[in-house]
Short mmCIF file of C-alpha atoms in Angstrom, two decimals:
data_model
loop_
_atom_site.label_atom_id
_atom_site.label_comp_id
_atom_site.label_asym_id
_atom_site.label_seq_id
_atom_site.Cartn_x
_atom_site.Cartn_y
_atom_site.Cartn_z
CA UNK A 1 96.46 95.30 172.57
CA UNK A 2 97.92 94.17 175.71
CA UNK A 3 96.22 92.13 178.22
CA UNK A 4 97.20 90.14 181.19
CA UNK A 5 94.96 87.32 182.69
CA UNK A 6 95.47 85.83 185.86
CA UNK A 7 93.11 83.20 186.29
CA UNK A 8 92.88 82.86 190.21
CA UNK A 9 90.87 85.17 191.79
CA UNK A 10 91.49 83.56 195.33
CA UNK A 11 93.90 80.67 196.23
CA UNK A 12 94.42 79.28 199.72
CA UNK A 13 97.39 77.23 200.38
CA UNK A 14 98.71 76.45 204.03
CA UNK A 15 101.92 77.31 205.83
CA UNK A 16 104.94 75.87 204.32
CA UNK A 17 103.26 74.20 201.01
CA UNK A 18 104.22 75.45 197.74
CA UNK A 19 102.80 77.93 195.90
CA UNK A 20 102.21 78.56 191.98
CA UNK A 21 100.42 81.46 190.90
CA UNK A 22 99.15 81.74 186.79
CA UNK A 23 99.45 84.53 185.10
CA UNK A 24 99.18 84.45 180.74
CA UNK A 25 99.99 87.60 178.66
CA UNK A 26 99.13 88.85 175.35
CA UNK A 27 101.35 91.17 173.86
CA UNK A 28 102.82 92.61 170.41
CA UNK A 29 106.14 92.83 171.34
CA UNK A 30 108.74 91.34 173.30
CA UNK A 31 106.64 91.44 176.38
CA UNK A 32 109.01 93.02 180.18
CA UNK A 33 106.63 91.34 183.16
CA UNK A 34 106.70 91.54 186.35
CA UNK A 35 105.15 90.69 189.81
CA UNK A 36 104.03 92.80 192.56
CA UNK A 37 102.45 92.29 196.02
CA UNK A 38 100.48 94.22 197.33
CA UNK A 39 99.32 94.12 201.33
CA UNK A 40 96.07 95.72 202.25
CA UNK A 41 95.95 99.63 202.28
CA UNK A 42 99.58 99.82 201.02
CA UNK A 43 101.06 100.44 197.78
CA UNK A 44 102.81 97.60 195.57
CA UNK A 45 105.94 96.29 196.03
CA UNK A 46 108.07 94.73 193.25
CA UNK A 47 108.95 91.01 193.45
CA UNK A 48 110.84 90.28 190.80
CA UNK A 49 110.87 91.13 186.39
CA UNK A 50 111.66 89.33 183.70
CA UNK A 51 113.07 91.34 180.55
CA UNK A 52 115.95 88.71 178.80
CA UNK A 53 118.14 86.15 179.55
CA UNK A 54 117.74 83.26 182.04
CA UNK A 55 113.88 82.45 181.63
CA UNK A 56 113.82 81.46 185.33
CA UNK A 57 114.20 84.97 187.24
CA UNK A 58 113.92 84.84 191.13
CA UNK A 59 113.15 87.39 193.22
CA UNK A 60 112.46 88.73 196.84
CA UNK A 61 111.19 87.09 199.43
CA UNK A 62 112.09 83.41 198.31
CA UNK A 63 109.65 83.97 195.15
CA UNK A 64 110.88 83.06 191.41
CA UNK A 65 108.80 82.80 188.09
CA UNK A 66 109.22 81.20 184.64
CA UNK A 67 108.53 83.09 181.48
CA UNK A 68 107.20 80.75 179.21
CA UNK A 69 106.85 82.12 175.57
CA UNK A 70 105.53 79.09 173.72
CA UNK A 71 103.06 79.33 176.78
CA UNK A 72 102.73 82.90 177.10
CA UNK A 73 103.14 82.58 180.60
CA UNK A 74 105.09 84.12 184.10
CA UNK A 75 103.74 81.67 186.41
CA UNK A 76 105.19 83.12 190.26
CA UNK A 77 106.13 80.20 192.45
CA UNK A 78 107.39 79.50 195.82
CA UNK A 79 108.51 76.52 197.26
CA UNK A 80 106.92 76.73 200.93
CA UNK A 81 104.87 79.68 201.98
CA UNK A 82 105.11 81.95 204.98
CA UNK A 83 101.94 83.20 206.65
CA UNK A 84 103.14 86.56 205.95
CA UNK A 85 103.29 86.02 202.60
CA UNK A 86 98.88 86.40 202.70
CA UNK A 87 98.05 89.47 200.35
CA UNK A 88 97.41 90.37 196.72
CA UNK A 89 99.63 89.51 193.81
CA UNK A 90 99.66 91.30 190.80
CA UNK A 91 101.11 89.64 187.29
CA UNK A 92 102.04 92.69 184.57
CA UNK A 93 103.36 93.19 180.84
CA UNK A 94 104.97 96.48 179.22
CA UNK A 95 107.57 97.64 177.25
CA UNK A 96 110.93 97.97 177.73
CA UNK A 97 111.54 101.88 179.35
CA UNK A 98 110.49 103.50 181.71
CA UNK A 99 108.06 105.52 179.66
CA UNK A 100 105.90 102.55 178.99
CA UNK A 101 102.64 101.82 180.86
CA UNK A 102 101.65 98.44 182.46
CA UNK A 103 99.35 96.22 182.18
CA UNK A 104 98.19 94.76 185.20
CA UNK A 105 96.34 91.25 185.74
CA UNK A 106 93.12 91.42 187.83
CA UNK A 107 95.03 90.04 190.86
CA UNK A 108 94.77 86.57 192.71
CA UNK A 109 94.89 87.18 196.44
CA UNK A 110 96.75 84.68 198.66
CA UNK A 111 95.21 83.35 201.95
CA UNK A 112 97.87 81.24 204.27
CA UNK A 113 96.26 78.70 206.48
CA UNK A 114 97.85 77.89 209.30
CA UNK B 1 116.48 101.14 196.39
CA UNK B 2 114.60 103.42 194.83
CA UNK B 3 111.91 105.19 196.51
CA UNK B 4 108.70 107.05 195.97
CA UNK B 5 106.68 108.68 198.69
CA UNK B 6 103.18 109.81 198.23
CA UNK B 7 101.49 112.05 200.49
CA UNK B 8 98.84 112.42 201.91
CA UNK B 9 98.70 108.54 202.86
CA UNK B 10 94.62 109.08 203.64
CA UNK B 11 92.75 112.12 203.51
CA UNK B 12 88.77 112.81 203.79
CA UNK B 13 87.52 115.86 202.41
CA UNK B 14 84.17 117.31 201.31
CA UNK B 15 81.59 117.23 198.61
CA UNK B 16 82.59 120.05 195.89
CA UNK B 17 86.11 120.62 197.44
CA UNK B 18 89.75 119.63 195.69
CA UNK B 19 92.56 117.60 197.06
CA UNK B 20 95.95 117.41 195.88
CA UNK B 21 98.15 113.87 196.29
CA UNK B 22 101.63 114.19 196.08
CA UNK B 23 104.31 111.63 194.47
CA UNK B 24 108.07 112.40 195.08
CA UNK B 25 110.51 110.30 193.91
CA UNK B 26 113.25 110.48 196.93
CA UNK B 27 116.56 109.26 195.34
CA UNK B 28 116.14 109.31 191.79
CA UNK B 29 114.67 111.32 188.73
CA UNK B 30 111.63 110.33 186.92
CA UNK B 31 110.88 111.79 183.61
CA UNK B 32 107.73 109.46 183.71
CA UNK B 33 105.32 108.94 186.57
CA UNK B 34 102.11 107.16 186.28
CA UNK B 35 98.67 107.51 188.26
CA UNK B 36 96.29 104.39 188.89
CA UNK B 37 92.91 103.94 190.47
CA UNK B 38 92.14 101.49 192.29
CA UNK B 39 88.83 100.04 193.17
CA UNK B 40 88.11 98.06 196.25
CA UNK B 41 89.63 93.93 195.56
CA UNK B 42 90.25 95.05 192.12
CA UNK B 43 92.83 95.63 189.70
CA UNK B 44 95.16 98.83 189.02
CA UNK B 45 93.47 101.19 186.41
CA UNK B 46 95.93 103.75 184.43
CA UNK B 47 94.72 107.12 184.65
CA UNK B 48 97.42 109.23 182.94
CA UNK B 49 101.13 109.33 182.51
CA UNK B 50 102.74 112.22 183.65
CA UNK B 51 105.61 113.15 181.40
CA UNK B 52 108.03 115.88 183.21
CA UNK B 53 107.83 119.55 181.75
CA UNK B 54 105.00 118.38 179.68
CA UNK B 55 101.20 118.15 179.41
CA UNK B 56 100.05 114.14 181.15
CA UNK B 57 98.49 111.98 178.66
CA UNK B 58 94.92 110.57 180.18
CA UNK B 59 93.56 106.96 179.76
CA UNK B 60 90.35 106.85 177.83
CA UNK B 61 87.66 107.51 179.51
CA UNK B 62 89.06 109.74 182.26
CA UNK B 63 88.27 113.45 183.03
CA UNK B 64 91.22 115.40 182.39
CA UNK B 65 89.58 118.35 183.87
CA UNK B 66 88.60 116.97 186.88
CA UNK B 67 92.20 115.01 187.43
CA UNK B 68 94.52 117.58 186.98
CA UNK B 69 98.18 116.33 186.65
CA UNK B 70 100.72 118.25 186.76
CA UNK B 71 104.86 117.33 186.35
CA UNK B 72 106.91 120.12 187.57
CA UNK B 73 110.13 118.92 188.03
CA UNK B 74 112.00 115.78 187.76
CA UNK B 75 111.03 114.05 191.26
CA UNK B 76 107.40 115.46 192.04
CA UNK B 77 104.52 115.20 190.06
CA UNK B 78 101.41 115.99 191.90
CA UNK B 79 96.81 114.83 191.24
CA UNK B 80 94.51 117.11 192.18
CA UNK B 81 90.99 115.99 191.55
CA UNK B 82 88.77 118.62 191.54
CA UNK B 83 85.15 119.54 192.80
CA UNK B 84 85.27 116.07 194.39
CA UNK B 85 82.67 113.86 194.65
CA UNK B 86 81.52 110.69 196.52
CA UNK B 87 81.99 108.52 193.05
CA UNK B 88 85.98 109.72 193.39
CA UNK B 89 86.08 108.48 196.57
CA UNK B 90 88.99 105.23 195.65
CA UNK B 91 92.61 104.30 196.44
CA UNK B 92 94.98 106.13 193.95
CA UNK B 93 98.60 105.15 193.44
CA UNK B 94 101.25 106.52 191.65
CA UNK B 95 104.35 104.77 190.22
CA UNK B 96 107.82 106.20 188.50
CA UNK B 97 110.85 104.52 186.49
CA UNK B 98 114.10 105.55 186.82
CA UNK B 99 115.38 107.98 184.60
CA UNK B 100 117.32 105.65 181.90
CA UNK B 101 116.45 102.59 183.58
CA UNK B 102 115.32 99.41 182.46
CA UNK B 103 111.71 99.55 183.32
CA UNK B 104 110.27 98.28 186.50
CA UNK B 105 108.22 100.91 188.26
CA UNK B 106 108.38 101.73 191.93
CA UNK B 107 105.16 102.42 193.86
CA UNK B 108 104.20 105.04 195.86
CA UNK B 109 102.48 103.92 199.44
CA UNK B 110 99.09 105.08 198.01
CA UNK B 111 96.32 107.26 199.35
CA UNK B 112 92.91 106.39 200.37
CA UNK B 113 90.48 109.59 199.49
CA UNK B 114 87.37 109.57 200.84
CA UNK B 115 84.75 112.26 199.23
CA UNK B 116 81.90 113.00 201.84
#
């Protein structure tokens, strides 16, 4: 089965320091993973997705992540944080098509200090 | 980019009533839609898929009579949960791929029901 762990529930980082966000994934198959955020009372928007090629992907918003197999990690980074960037980020695996279900992580949410 | 509205954005309705959400995808067509719950600070729960022309195929554990899904046509697939109650009361969110595309989903805005 599929699973997706992201191990901070809550991080606080202040404006303009870098930002790392964990996320490990279990899966059968060649795992597709992706990042979402997700602002209060909204819907999710995506960030970036990983499915081949260049193990660094980057994304909107200044954001990138690293799949690491040997790891079994997508860890989302960001080199200095915005205030606006303050909301809920979501780590998840699937398959490849758009048929396929994901998995989402239980979240970490991001509080920016100012 | 591709787009997906969902309608109603909130809605409030009563004890034993039923309330339909809407999920259109605007500029593309989407054989497949999903439908999450979501629980206050927590994750994204997969209710069903919604497969276009077809019956939806519901998550263990989930009332396929009270969460009717229907697909009707390539952009709209539309929940109705039925005799609501209080315990429905949640965020719901619905999500489509791109016909032939890669994977990635796009989100729908969400809607907040709230069963009184």
């Amino acid at each position: 089965a599929q699973s997706v762990t992201q191990p901070d529930i809550h991080i606080t980082v202040s404006e303009g320091a870098s930002l790392e966000l964990r996320c490990n994934y279990s899966y059968g198959a060649t795992p597709y993973l992706f990042w979402y955020v997700q602002s209060p009372g909204q819907g999710l928007q995506l960030l970036l997705k990983y499915f081949s090629g260049d193990t660094l992907v980057q994304g909107i918003k200044g954001f990138e992540a690293e799949f690491k197999r040997s790891q079994s990690s997508f860890n989302l980074r960001k080199p200095s944080v915005h205030w606006s960037d303050a909301a809920e980020y979501f780590c998840a695996v699937g398959a490849r098509g758009t048929a396929s279900k994901l998995t989402f992580g239980t979240g970490t949410r991001l509080q920016v200090t100012l | 980019g591709a787009v997906v509205s969902q309608h109603p954005s909130r809605v409030i309705c009563k004890s034993g009533t039923s309330v339909k959400i809407e999920c259109r995808s605007l500029d593309f067509q989407a054989t497949t839609m999903f439908w999450y719950r979501q629980f206050p600070k927590q994750s994204l729960m997969l209710m069903a898929t919604s497969n276009e022309g077809s019956k939806a195929t519901y998550e263990q554990g989930v009332e396929k009579d009270k969460f009717l899904i229907n697909h009707a046509s390539l952009t709209l697939s539309t929940l109705t949960v039925t005799s609501a109650h209080p315990e429905d009361s949640s965020f719901y969110i619905c999500s489509a791929g791109e016909r032939g595309g890669m994977g990635g989903y796009t989100f729908g805005s969400g809607t907040r029901l709230t069963v009184v």
